[in-house]
Amino acid sequence: MPDVHRTIDAVWKLESAKIIAALVGIVRDVGLAEELAQDALVAALEQWPESGVPDNPGAWLTAIAKRRAVDRVRRDGRLEQRQRQLAHELRQSGEAESEDGRDDVLRLMFVSCHPVLPTEARVALTLRLLGGLTAAEIARAFLVPEPVVARRIAAAKRTLAEQQVPFELPTGERLADRLSSVLEVVYLVFNEGYSASGGDDLMRPGLCLEALRLGRLLAAAVPHEAEVHGLVALMEIQASRSAARTGPSGEPVQLHEQNRGRWDQLLIRRGFTAMLRARECGGPPGPYVLQAAIAVCHAQAPSAEATDWAQIATLYAALERLLPTPVVRLNRAVAVGKAYGPQAGLDLADGLTADPALRDYHLLPSVRGDLLERLGRTGEARLEFRRAAALTRNVAERAFLDRRADALPTGEPTAGARVPAGPSAALLGATVRAFLDREDLDAATVRSYGQTLRRLRLGLGDELPLGSVDADRVAGILSAAWGGAAPRTWNRHRAAVRSFAAWAGLDDLAAGLDRRPEPAGRTGAIAPEQLERLWALPGPSLRERTLWRLLHESAAPVRAVLALDVQDLDLDDRSARSARGVVWRSGTARLLPELLAGRTRGPLFLTDRRPGPGRTPAPADLCPETGRARLSYERAEHLFKLATRPLDPAGEGWTLRMLKPRR
């Protein structure tokens, strides 16, 4: 019995994409097609343990699923002619795979990666439909709760149905636009497997293999697209280094320290072959072809010392012209530092420190730390490695960065640098913790101040002496984080910096932060027609939709609603016992039971993840059943602003206070 179940699981992962793709061609609905395919899987689980596994299990599942699709078409009252056509197609195909099965899978890939879906939904739906992964497997791979993945997949199917996305292969200019979305999803899956963004392990090989499978499938289906072959070449060569990227204990091994004898030569040859096919397609090289060319340079070098870094720097310069993103610029800084000296690379990396897109990107301080170490500025390098370790969510990478910091001496200060003495020699992290631990601060103030000061700690490093914190650096960090925030939000962060500086006896750290004039008068309410558009948004999570409905229907203050606990709710009476005036109507009443999911205690609105060991909230703000903390006002406001930017004519997004109905 276990052997049969393992066989069914393997067959499902291999064949599910073809089955679902064939069904979408019949029923024209991705969600319904997956349901019918699941029905066929259930039939296999029921019958195969008794009857044995068929000679062609994929065809057996396809035939069962197609018969159920025909039955569904009949039940739905489709045209009789369409019924006869489908029945004829089923008889003709028998248990053989349809001739256009590959095209069907390709159509399914383009549907699941449609630009109408947010990126996270595209990734989840692609792995679900084409990879055969369950919501639990996807959740484990990306370290998010399973219900979050399930909601993303359900919302994606709903959006595809509402937008009536056709099950077709785009052609002409539309193919190029849509193909870029497909390539982005495949590469995102590969990158998450190759360098895991969180968790204990550096890599997740299953995701790498799945991305390679999808890339090869795509290359076989559209053989004349150079960028597809470029992506496949890039993934093959990158994957060839997998065995050499980690040490005996799972610790990261840097590229120049890797044992090149452990690189997989078969994957390298496959990558070279894909690169030749990309070149045969002709045309100017695109971003993936250029990245593959960089990977080829590394693979061709017999040793780290023999690497042609000047050529790699030239390729990155060409890539930057096509794809001028901060991450590409950072990679170019690394190559320039290797080719022309660490100071040249550091000059480029320093130009990226104020970029908002890299404010939480751990590789920026990691790269700066490496360049500073090579320049002999070990004290500064140590601080940068500590900053990088604080920013990464991957346990193996954090330990590696901490070890690099521990191995460096504190170093001598650079010429002209200020040497703190006395109280100013205290470290930033310890001083911030002491400031927030004061008994005269209430919980709301600690949360507000903590958000601002945590950003300073991440931007400057916990081990930076207090006397080395200056107004210019503080202004750069806050501008990168909240430069586009509303005046009220900006002024709140400015006030937090001033309070901390005054308490610590420092010069005015907010000297470079001008106070912004706040608009007078009451915040306007959202117009009814705009509210209807807000309720119909496909992307927001259940938590956000419930919060927004409750704020609108109760007209209660935002902080009062966020302070609600589950045990304070009276679902029958549609009111909160602990807060006068917090009552709701049918819209909220429909959503609350699903949000609670059986919880009986703790905060009503929770964060997405459990808090880290260094950020344990007060017991009253922690859910005893899930271990997650109460959703903060700042986070709720940020998510609402992001979600409503497309609806706001000014493009800035709305505030939660605007949900209060007009009187």
XYZ file of C-alpha atoms in Angstrom:
663
model
C 0.000 0.000 0.000
C 2.718 2.590 0.841
C 4.480 1.739 -2.454
C 1.281 2.386 -4.406
C 0.749 5.700 -2.649
C 4.328 6.753 -3.385
C 3.796 5.809 -7.037
C 0.599 7.839 -7.185
C 2.369 10.819 -5.627
C 5.222 10.600 -8.160
C 2.823 10.205 -11.110
C 0.787 13.156 -9.924
C 3.824 15.456 -9.748
C 4.867 14.422 -13.260
C 1.477 14.364 -14.960
C -0.735 16.864 -13.100
C 0.276 19.826 -15.283
C -0.633 17.959 -18.500
C -3.936 16.761 -17.041
C -4.969 20.199 -15.759
C -3.868 21.849 -19.010
C -5.968 19.421 -21.059
C -8.975 20.052 -18.814
C -8.660 23.842 -19.032
C -8.991 23.452 -22.790
C -12.338 21.738 -22.164
C -13.926 23.635 -19.281
C -12.121 26.997 -19.737
C -11.723 27.471 -15.974
C -8.446 26.872 -14.113
C -10.095 26.306 -10.743
C -12.652 23.828 -12.102
C -9.946 22.027 -14.097
C -7.901 21.483 -10.964
C -10.955 20.169 -9.089
C -11.639 17.630 -11.842
C -7.991 16.557 -11.879
C -8.145 16.100 -8.108
C -11.246 13.922 -8.570
C -9.212 11.685 -10.885
C -6.457 11.524 -8.256
C -8.992 10.459 -5.636
C -10.198 7.733 -8.003
C -6.630 6.474 -8.357
C -6.164 6.422 -4.588
C -9.350 4.367 -4.283
C -8.802 1.919 -7.162
C -5.078 1.393 -7.694
C -4.360 -0.280 -4.334
C -6.858 -3.003 -5.363
C -6.441 -3.168 -9.160
C -2.759 -2.257 -9.386
C -1.033 0.640 -11.131
C -1.978 0.871 -14.856
C 0.690 0.486 -17.523
C 0.209 4.145 -18.468
C -0.879 5.845 -15.227
C -0.780 9.367 -16.680
C -3.132 8.424 -19.506
C -5.434 6.649 -17.016
C -5.717 9.794 -14.897
C -6.228 11.958 -17.990
C -9.006 9.722 -19.317
C -10.855 9.678 -15.982
C -10.515 13.456 -15.645
C -11.735 14.082 -19.196
C -14.784 11.863 -18.696
C -15.681 13.856 -15.601
C -15.145 17.070 -17.532
C -17.585 15.896 -20.185
C -20.087 14.999 -17.484
C -19.637 18.454 -15.977
C -20.210 20.091 -19.357
C -23.434 18.105 -19.751
C -24.591 19.067 -16.268
C -23.877 22.705 -16.981
C -26.178 22.566 -19.983
C -23.615 23.314 -22.686
C -24.573 23.152 -26.334
C -25.306 19.673 -27.616
C -22.878 20.140 -30.467
C -20.085 20.913 -27.990
C -20.972 17.762 -26.050
C -20.741 15.585 -29.150
C -17.424 17.209 -30.080
C -15.894 16.536 -26.678
C -17.165 12.964 -26.585
C -15.716 12.357 -30.057
C -12.346 13.804 -28.970
C -12.338 11.551 -25.922
C -13.069 8.421 -28.002
C -10.352 9.363 -30.489
C -7.731 9.976 -27.831
C -8.507 6.830 -25.806
C -5.698 6.474 -23.312
C -3.121 8.183 -25.499
C -1.797 11.623 -24.800
C -3.180 14.325 -27.096
C -0.886 15.573 -29.815
C -1.014 19.094 -28.523
C -0.417 18.101 -24.888
C 2.790 20.107 -24.773
C 0.995 23.168 -26.112
C -1.691 22.743 -23.464
C 0.924 22.718 -20.703
C 2.541 25.804 -22.209
C -0.835 27.570 -22.271
C -1.327 26.639 -18.631
C 2.087 28.102 -17.799
C 1.189 31.403 -19.446
C -2.156 31.486 -17.639
C -0.685 30.781 -14.186
C 1.985 33.472 -14.755
C -0.427 36.068 -16.131
C 0.535 39.677 -15.252
C -2.946 40.294 -13.844
C -1.834 38.301 -10.782
C 0.562 39.610 -8.108
C 3.998 37.992 -8.123
C 3.448 35.864 -4.990
C 0.211 34.484 -6.454
C 1.908 33.655 -9.771
C 4.618 31.671 -8.001
C 2.162 29.769 -5.791
C -0.255 28.973 -8.627
C 2.549 27.842 -10.952
C 3.964 25.460 -8.357
C 0.447 24.210 -7.622
C -0.683 23.619 -11.205
C 2.546 22.804 -13.012
C 4.621 21.420 -10.164
C 1.902 19.369 -8.509
C 2.926 20.716 -5.083
C 0.358 20.976 -2.318
C -0.302 24.210 -0.458
C 1.548 22.735 2.536
C 4.629 21.945 0.418
C 4.668 25.454 -1.082
C 4.244 26.981 2.373
C 7.180 24.976 3.716
C 9.322 25.967 0.740
C 8.711 29.687 1.196
C 8.358 29.703 5.008
C 4.878 31.183 5.053
C 1.760 29.826 6.786
C -0.183 27.262 4.773
C -3.442 29.287 4.947
C -1.610 32.229 3.334
C -0.595 30.057 0.382
C -4.077 28.586 0.101
C -5.594 32.077 0.031
C -3.116 33.210 -2.627
C -3.994 30.248 -4.847
C -7.741 30.697 -4.329
C -7.522 34.435 -5.017
C -5.449 33.786 -8.142
C -8.029 31.357 -9.547
C -10.811 33.778 -8.720
C -8.987 36.646 -10.449
C -8.336 34.589 -13.584
C -12.018 33.690 -13.764
C -13.224 37.247 -13.095
C -10.816 38.729 -15.643
C -11.741 35.983 -18.132
C -8.094 35.305 -18.951
C -8.123 33.205 -22.159
C -6.483 29.788 -22.308
C -4.253 30.563 -25.255
C -0.689 31.057 -26.402
C 0.076 34.756 -26.937
C 1.652 35.718 -30.236
C 3.664 38.607 -31.648
C 4.454 41.438 -29.265
C 2.130 39.965 -26.637
C 4.325 36.862 -26.495
C 7.396 38.913 -25.538
C 5.492 40.759 -22.801
C 3.914 37.628 -21.363
C 7.088 35.553 -21.709
C 8.975 37.927 -19.432
C 6.403 37.270 -16.697
C 6.803 33.500 -17.082
C 10.608 33.740 -16.988
C 10.422 35.940 -13.894
C 8.355 33.345 -12.023
C 10.641 30.457 -13.009
C 13.728 32.412 -11.960
C 12.129 33.462 -8.667
C 11.442 29.813 -7.865
C 15.027 28.882 -8.748
C 16.542 31.705 -6.698
C 14.517 30.790 -3.625
C 15.826 27.247 -3.951
C 19.412 28.305 -4.687
C 19.679 30.937 -1.933
C 16.854 30.473 0.543
C 15.615 33.796 1.910
C 14.827 32.272 5.311
C 14.950 29.122 7.382
C 17.799 26.960 8.613
C 19.236 25.741 5.307
C 21.130 27.702 2.696
C 19.437 25.886 -0.192
C 16.170 24.135 -1.030
C 17.134 21.709 -3.836
C 13.527 20.748 -4.571
C 12.711 24.245 -5.784
C 15.861 24.343 -7.943
C 14.886 21.085 -9.614
C 11.317 22.269 -10.178
C 12.511 25.520 -11.767
C 14.922 23.597 -14.003
C 12.106 21.285 -15.104
C 9.841 24.222 -15.946
C 12.661 26.027 -17.756
C 13.517 22.997 -19.875
C 9.843 22.485 -20.676
C 9.544 26.101 -21.748
C 12.702 25.888 -23.886
C 11.350 22.840 -25.700
C 8.026 24.594 -26.336
C 9.416 27.926 -27.587
C 12.794 26.966 -29.095
C 13.294 30.245 -30.959
C 13.336 32.538 -27.901
C 16.914 33.371 -26.894
C 15.966 34.575 -23.409
C 14.372 31.223 -22.567
C 17.574 29.371 -23.454
C 19.556 32.041 -21.596
C 17.570 31.426 -18.415
C 17.978 27.661 -18.757
C 21.741 28.098 -19.278
C 21.951 30.350 -16.217
C 20.051 27.887 -14.007
C 21.971 24.832 -15.252
C 25.362 26.428 -14.547
C 24.291 27.868 -11.206
C 22.847 24.504 -10.154
C 26.116 22.803 -11.115
C 27.766 24.471 -8.092
C 25.187 23.259 -5.559
C 27.295 20.480 -4.025
C 30.239 22.837 -3.482
C 28.243 25.737 -2.000
C 27.944 24.286 1.500
C 30.428 22.793 3.923
C 30.103 19.693 6.126
C 27.792 21.476 8.591
C 25.716 23.232 5.944
C 27.685 26.471 6.244
C 28.026 28.628 3.089
C 31.228 28.328 1.061
C 32.095 31.428 -0.976
C 32.633 31.074 -4.717
C 36.381 31.664 -4.601
C 36.785 29.026 -1.875
C 34.698 26.297 -3.528
C 36.194 22.978 -4.603
C 35.634 23.183 -8.350
C 36.106 19.441 -8.622
C 32.678 19.107 -7.002
C 30.958 21.166 -9.689
C 28.589 19.005 -11.766
C 30.156 18.812 -15.225
C 26.997 17.373 -16.810
C 24.980 20.413 -15.740
C 27.769 22.711 -16.953
C 27.728 21.032 -20.380
C 23.942 21.358 -20.499
C 24.312 25.029 -19.630
C 26.876 25.561 -22.390
C 24.542 23.824 -24.865
C 21.632 26.056 -23.857
C 23.894 29.091 -24.245
C 24.815 28.026 -27.797
C 21.113 27.694 -28.628
C 20.511 31.183 -27.271
C 23.214 32.561 -29.544
C 21.802 30.670 -32.534
C 18.486 32.465 -32.013
C 20.272 35.732 -32.872
C 19.353 39.263 -31.871
C 20.875 41.448 -29.164
C 21.450 39.646 -25.847
C 18.783 40.134 -23.213
C 19.126 40.149 -19.411
C 19.054 36.369 -18.983
C 21.522 35.752 -21.803
C 23.917 38.289 -20.258
C 23.613 36.689 -16.825
C 24.212 33.299 -18.412
C 27.339 34.691 -20.093
C 28.596 35.764 -16.655
C 27.927 32.254 -15.332
C 29.856 30.824 -18.311
C 32.874 32.992 -17.379
C 32.899 31.457 -13.900
C 32.395 27.915 -15.208
C 35.218 28.204 -17.756
C 37.796 29.426 -15.230
C 39.987 26.536 -14.018
C 40.518 28.316 -10.691
C 39.209 31.317 -8.789
C 42.428 33.234 -9.537
C 42.021 32.622 -13.280
C 38.523 34.143 -13.410
C 38.236 36.883 -16.043
C 36.781 39.542 -13.732
C 37.356 42.329 -16.275
C 35.083 40.497 -18.738
C 32.509 39.888 -15.993
C 32.570 43.603 -15.061
C 32.000 44.477 -18.735
C 29.052 42.072 -18.939
C 27.544 43.575 -15.767
C 27.889 47.055 -17.284
C 25.926 45.828 -20.319
C 23.365 44.205 -18.047
C 22.980 47.422 -16.068
C 22.120 49.303 -19.265
C 19.301 46.828 -19.941
C 18.253 46.261 -16.341
C 19.297 49.249 -14.196
C 18.181 47.751 -10.883
C 19.991 48.292 -7.564
C 20.796 44.563 -7.297
C 22.480 44.553 -10.720
C 24.470 47.648 -9.717
C 25.561 45.909 -6.525
C 26.710 42.838 -8.450
C 28.625 45.109 -10.790
C 30.320 46.691 -7.759
C 31.524 43.223 -6.720
C 32.919 42.526 -10.200
C 34.576 45.947 -10.432
C 36.110 45.421 -6.985
C 37.591 42.117 -8.148
C 38.801 43.477 -11.496
C 40.060 46.952 -10.575
C 40.604 46.897 -6.829
C 38.408 47.073 -3.710
C 38.278 50.878 -3.589
C 36.715 51.033 -7.068
C 34.075 48.517 -5.992
C 33.449 50.303 -2.687
C 32.859 53.610 -4.472
C 30.068 51.949 -6.486
C 28.606 50.163 -3.447
C 28.609 53.368 -1.377
C 26.445 55.002 -4.017
C 23.720 52.433 -3.259
C 23.467 52.920 0.513
C 20.674 55.498 0.222
C 18.609 53.423 -2.246
C 15.255 52.519 -0.599
C 15.121 49.233 -2.527
C 18.233 47.963 -0.714
C 17.484 49.191 2.798
C 16.768 45.629 4.044
C 18.980 43.779 1.551
C 21.614 41.981 3.591
C 23.992 41.576 0.662
C 24.692 45.330 0.481
C 26.415 45.512 3.912
C 27.909 42.072 3.214
C 29.526 43.317 0.000
C 30.687 46.517 1.707
C 32.143 44.443 4.545
C 34.104 42.288 2.113
C 35.493 45.325 0.264
C 36.360 47.118 3.507
C 38.145 44.020 4.808
C 40.244 43.860 1.656
C 41.143 47.532 2.185
C 42.317 46.777 5.725
C 39.474 48.729 7.365
C 38.598 45.818 9.599
C 36.680 47.764 12.244
C 34.231 49.088 9.662
C 34.066 45.688 7.943
C 33.146 44.055 11.249
C 30.215 46.448 11.700
C 28.996 45.790 8.154
C 29.046 42.012 8.625
C 27.061 42.440 11.847
C 24.525 44.586 9.994
C 24.233 41.981 7.246
C 23.698 39.218 9.818
C 20.902 41.230 11.451
C 19.153 41.708 8.109
C 19.174 38.142 6.762
C 16.407 35.701 7.712
C 18.469 32.644 6.758
C 19.981 30.957 9.813
C 22.976 29.435 7.994
C 23.844 32.711 6.341
C 23.465 34.660 9.594
C 25.859 32.316 11.368
C 28.344 32.632 8.496
C 28.259 36.437 8.618
C 28.631 36.460 12.394
C 31.692 34.231 12.083
C 33.210 36.625 9.546
C 32.620 39.508 11.960
C 34.081 37.557 14.903
C 37.220 36.783 12.921
C 38.018 40.478 12.414
C 39.768 42.745 14.917
C 38.046 45.980 15.846
C 40.725 47.776 13.806
C 42.063 51.275 13.981
C 39.861 54.271 13.092
C 40.382 55.768 9.665
C 42.081 59.127 9.306
C 39.849 61.983 10.440
C 37.277 59.690 12.059
C 35.769 60.765 15.367
C 36.872 58.604 18.312
C 34.055 58.453 20.896
C 34.913 58.593 24.580
C 32.927 58.385 27.788
C 29.169 57.793 27.417
C 29.463 58.281 23.652
C 31.462 55.066 23.477
C 28.309 53.111 24.425
C 26.958 50.981 21.587
C 23.884 51.995 19.629
C 21.962 48.717 20.081
C 22.355 48.602 23.863
C 21.442 52.290 24.198
C 18.274 51.870 22.128
C 17.206 48.894 24.250
C 17.756 50.881 27.438
C 15.733 53.785 26.009
C 12.777 51.557 25.105
C 12.868 49.648 28.423
C 11.991 52.774 30.429
C 8.991 52.403 32.719
C 7.572 55.818 31.783
C 6.780 54.718 28.197
C 3.432 53.076 27.468
C 3.113 50.125 25.059
C 1.897 52.236 22.122
C 4.805 54.673 22.459
C 7.308 51.812 22.685
C 5.905 50.330 19.471
C 6.050 53.695 17.702
C 9.560 54.586 18.896
C 10.697 51.007 18.343
C 9.820 51.079 14.656
C 11.940 54.197 14.080
C 14.887 53.093 16.181
C 14.914 49.570 14.780
C 15.409 51.116 11.356
C 18.381 53.087 12.706
C 19.852 49.957 14.242
C 19.533 48.049 10.967
C 20.985 50.950 9.016
C 23.905 51.704 11.337
C 24.571 48.461 13.184
C 24.111 47.607 16.859
C 27.856 47.749 17.541
C 28.345 51.305 16.275
C 29.570 53.583 19.106
C 26.926 56.112 20.013
C 29.298 59.016 19.430
C 29.731 57.949 15.781
C 26.026 58.433 15.000
C 25.630 61.686 13.102
C 22.667 63.616 11.721
C 23.630 63.119 8.068
C 23.610 59.342 8.320
C 20.350 59.388 10.255
C 18.783 61.620 7.600
C 19.894 59.227 4.857
C 18.411 56.195 6.607
C 15.058 57.828 7.384
C 14.780 59.331 3.902
C 15.358 55.920 2.322
C 12.770 54.313 4.611
C 10.053 56.973 4.821
C 10.966 59.688 2.339
C 7.655 59.227 0.534
C 5.525 58.874 3.659
C 2.701 61.211 4.610
C 3.711 64.307 6.622
C 2.156 62.927 9.812
C 4.155 59.680 9.532
C 7.393 61.498 8.671
C 7.013 63.875 11.599
C 6.339 60.969 13.958
C 9.641 59.301 13.017
C 11.446 62.643 13.276
C 10.044 63.163 16.776
C 11.199 59.679 17.821
C 14.769 60.463 16.721
C 14.743 63.765 18.626
C 13.428 62.093 21.794
C 16.103 59.410 21.648
C 18.906 61.918 21.020
C 17.777 64.119 23.917
C 17.561 61.148 26.301
C 20.994 59.833 25.260
C 22.593 63.276 25.581
C 23.547 63.471 21.888
C 23.518 66.358 19.466
C 20.251 66.825 17.593
C 20.222 63.770 15.313
C 17.152 65.157 13.529
C 19.008 68.264 12.338
C 18.863 66.986 8.755
C 15.157 66.121 8.968
C 12.900 69.068 8.211
C 9.461 69.000 9.773
C 6.762 68.678 7.116
C 3.545 70.727 7.272
C 0.536 68.550 7.989
C -2.783 69.207 6.248
C -5.339 70.840 8.533
C -8.849 69.594 9.095
C -10.496 66.206 9.257
C -9.325 63.426 6.933
C -11.841 62.949 4.129
C -13.788 59.734 3.806
C -13.547 57.379 0.844
C -16.330 57.901 -1.681
C -18.953 55.089 -1.967
C -17.971 54.199 -5.529
C -14.342 53.931 -4.487
C -15.320 51.749 -1.541
C -16.950 49.285 -3.934
C -13.691 49.085 -5.866
C -11.809 48.568 -2.609
C -14.058 45.668 -1.524
C -13.527 44.046 -4.949
C -9.706 44.126 -4.847
C -8.436 40.545 -5.449
C -5.100 40.754 -3.630
C -5.696 41.680 0.061
C -5.610 38.905 2.651
C -8.550 37.871 4.813
C -7.050 39.781 7.750
C -6.882 43.039 5.777
C -10.384 42.653 4.336
C -11.843 42.000 7.787
C -10.015 44.940 9.368
C -11.115 47.337 6.641
C -14.751 46.213 6.812
C -14.786 46.485 10.599
C -13.286 49.977 10.547
C -15.833 51.121 7.976
C -18.888 49.530 9.577
C -18.023 50.455 13.177
C -16.584 53.956 12.508
C -14.358 53.230 15.532
C -10.810 54.588 15.993
C -8.142 52.490 14.294
C -6.171 51.836 17.476
C -9.319 50.763 19.329
C -10.100 48.167 16.664
C -6.517 46.871 16.556
C -6.608 46.516 20.363
C -9.555 44.087 20.230
C -9.095 40.567 21.591
C -10.938 37.464 20.423
C -12.476 36.827 23.843
C -14.033 40.325 23.798
C -16.160 39.648 20.713
C -19.860 38.869 20.831
C -20.451 37.410 17.367
C -24.190 36.993 17.907
C -24.644 40.585 19.060
C -22.091 41.877 16.499
C -20.311 43.978 19.093
C -17.214 44.116 21.286
C -17.700 43.931 25.032
C -14.422 45.708 25.807
C -14.865 48.735 23.535
C -17.950 50.903 23.543
C -19.237 51.762 20.108
C -17.407 48.965 18.266
C -20.287 47.279 16.470
C -20.452 45.867 12.970
C -22.820 44.784 10.245
C -23.179 41.841 7.878
C -19.981 42.490 5.873
C -17.764 42.024 8.905
C -19.983 39.282 10.324
C -19.362 37.139 7.219
C -15.577 37.462 7.518
C -14.951 37.178 11.264
C -15.597 33.414 11.725
C -13.139 32.557 8.961
C -10.536 34.947 10.395
C -10.853 33.459 13.887
C -10.433 29.900 12.540
C -11.431 28.459 15.908
C -9.249 30.754 18.055
C -10.782 31.662 21.408
C -8.070 33.867 22.935
C -5.505 36.476 22.028
C -5.446 39.535 19.758
C -8.024 39.600 16.982
C -5.642 40.861 14.283
C -2.276 39.076 14.212
C 1.011 39.536 12.396
C 1.936 37.173 9.554
C 4.896 35.612 11.358
C 5.938 34.789 14.877
C 8.181 37.424 16.479
C 11.915 36.811 16.664
C 13.581 36.051 20.004
C 14.861 39.616 20.295
C 11.436 41.209 19.751
C 9.133 39.427 22.196
C 5.936 41.477 22.643
C 4.041 41.994 25.868
C 1.952 38.961 26.945
C -1.265 40.862 26.195
C -0.104 41.359 22.600
C 0.782 37.707 21.983
C -1.650 35.018 20.849
C -1.257 31.955 23.129
C -2.642 29.640 20.424
C -0.528 30.679 17.414
C 2.480 32.414 18.995
C 1.966 35.430 16.739
C 1.823 39.030 17.908
C -0.822 41.735 17.614
C -0.834 43.609 14.302
C 0.656 47.057 14.811
C -0.975 50.284 13.709
C 2.050 51.154 11.584
C 2.020 47.846 9.712
C -1.738 47.981 9.133
C -1.454 51.542 7.809
C 1.421 50.603 5.503
C -0.450 47.642 3.991
C -3.578 49.731 3.424
C -1.597 52.467 1.713
C 0.094 49.961 -0.590
C -3.191 48.259 -1.480
C -5.018 51.519 -2.250
C -2.376 53.253 -4.355
C -3.920 51.961 -7.614
C -7.307 53.329 -6.481
C -6.076 56.732 -5.295
C -6.120 59.311 -8.137
C -3.101 60.968 -6.498
C -1.250 57.646 -6.500
C -0.264 57.985 -2.831
C -2.702 55.546 -1.242
C -5.271 56.183 1.483
C -5.094 56.066 5.274
C -7.166 53.796 7.511
C -8.915 56.815 9.031
C -10.509 57.438 5.642
C -12.545 54.235 6.047
C -14.736 56.034 8.561
C -18.037 56.604 6.712
C -19.309 60.038 5.804
C -21.930 61.585 8.068
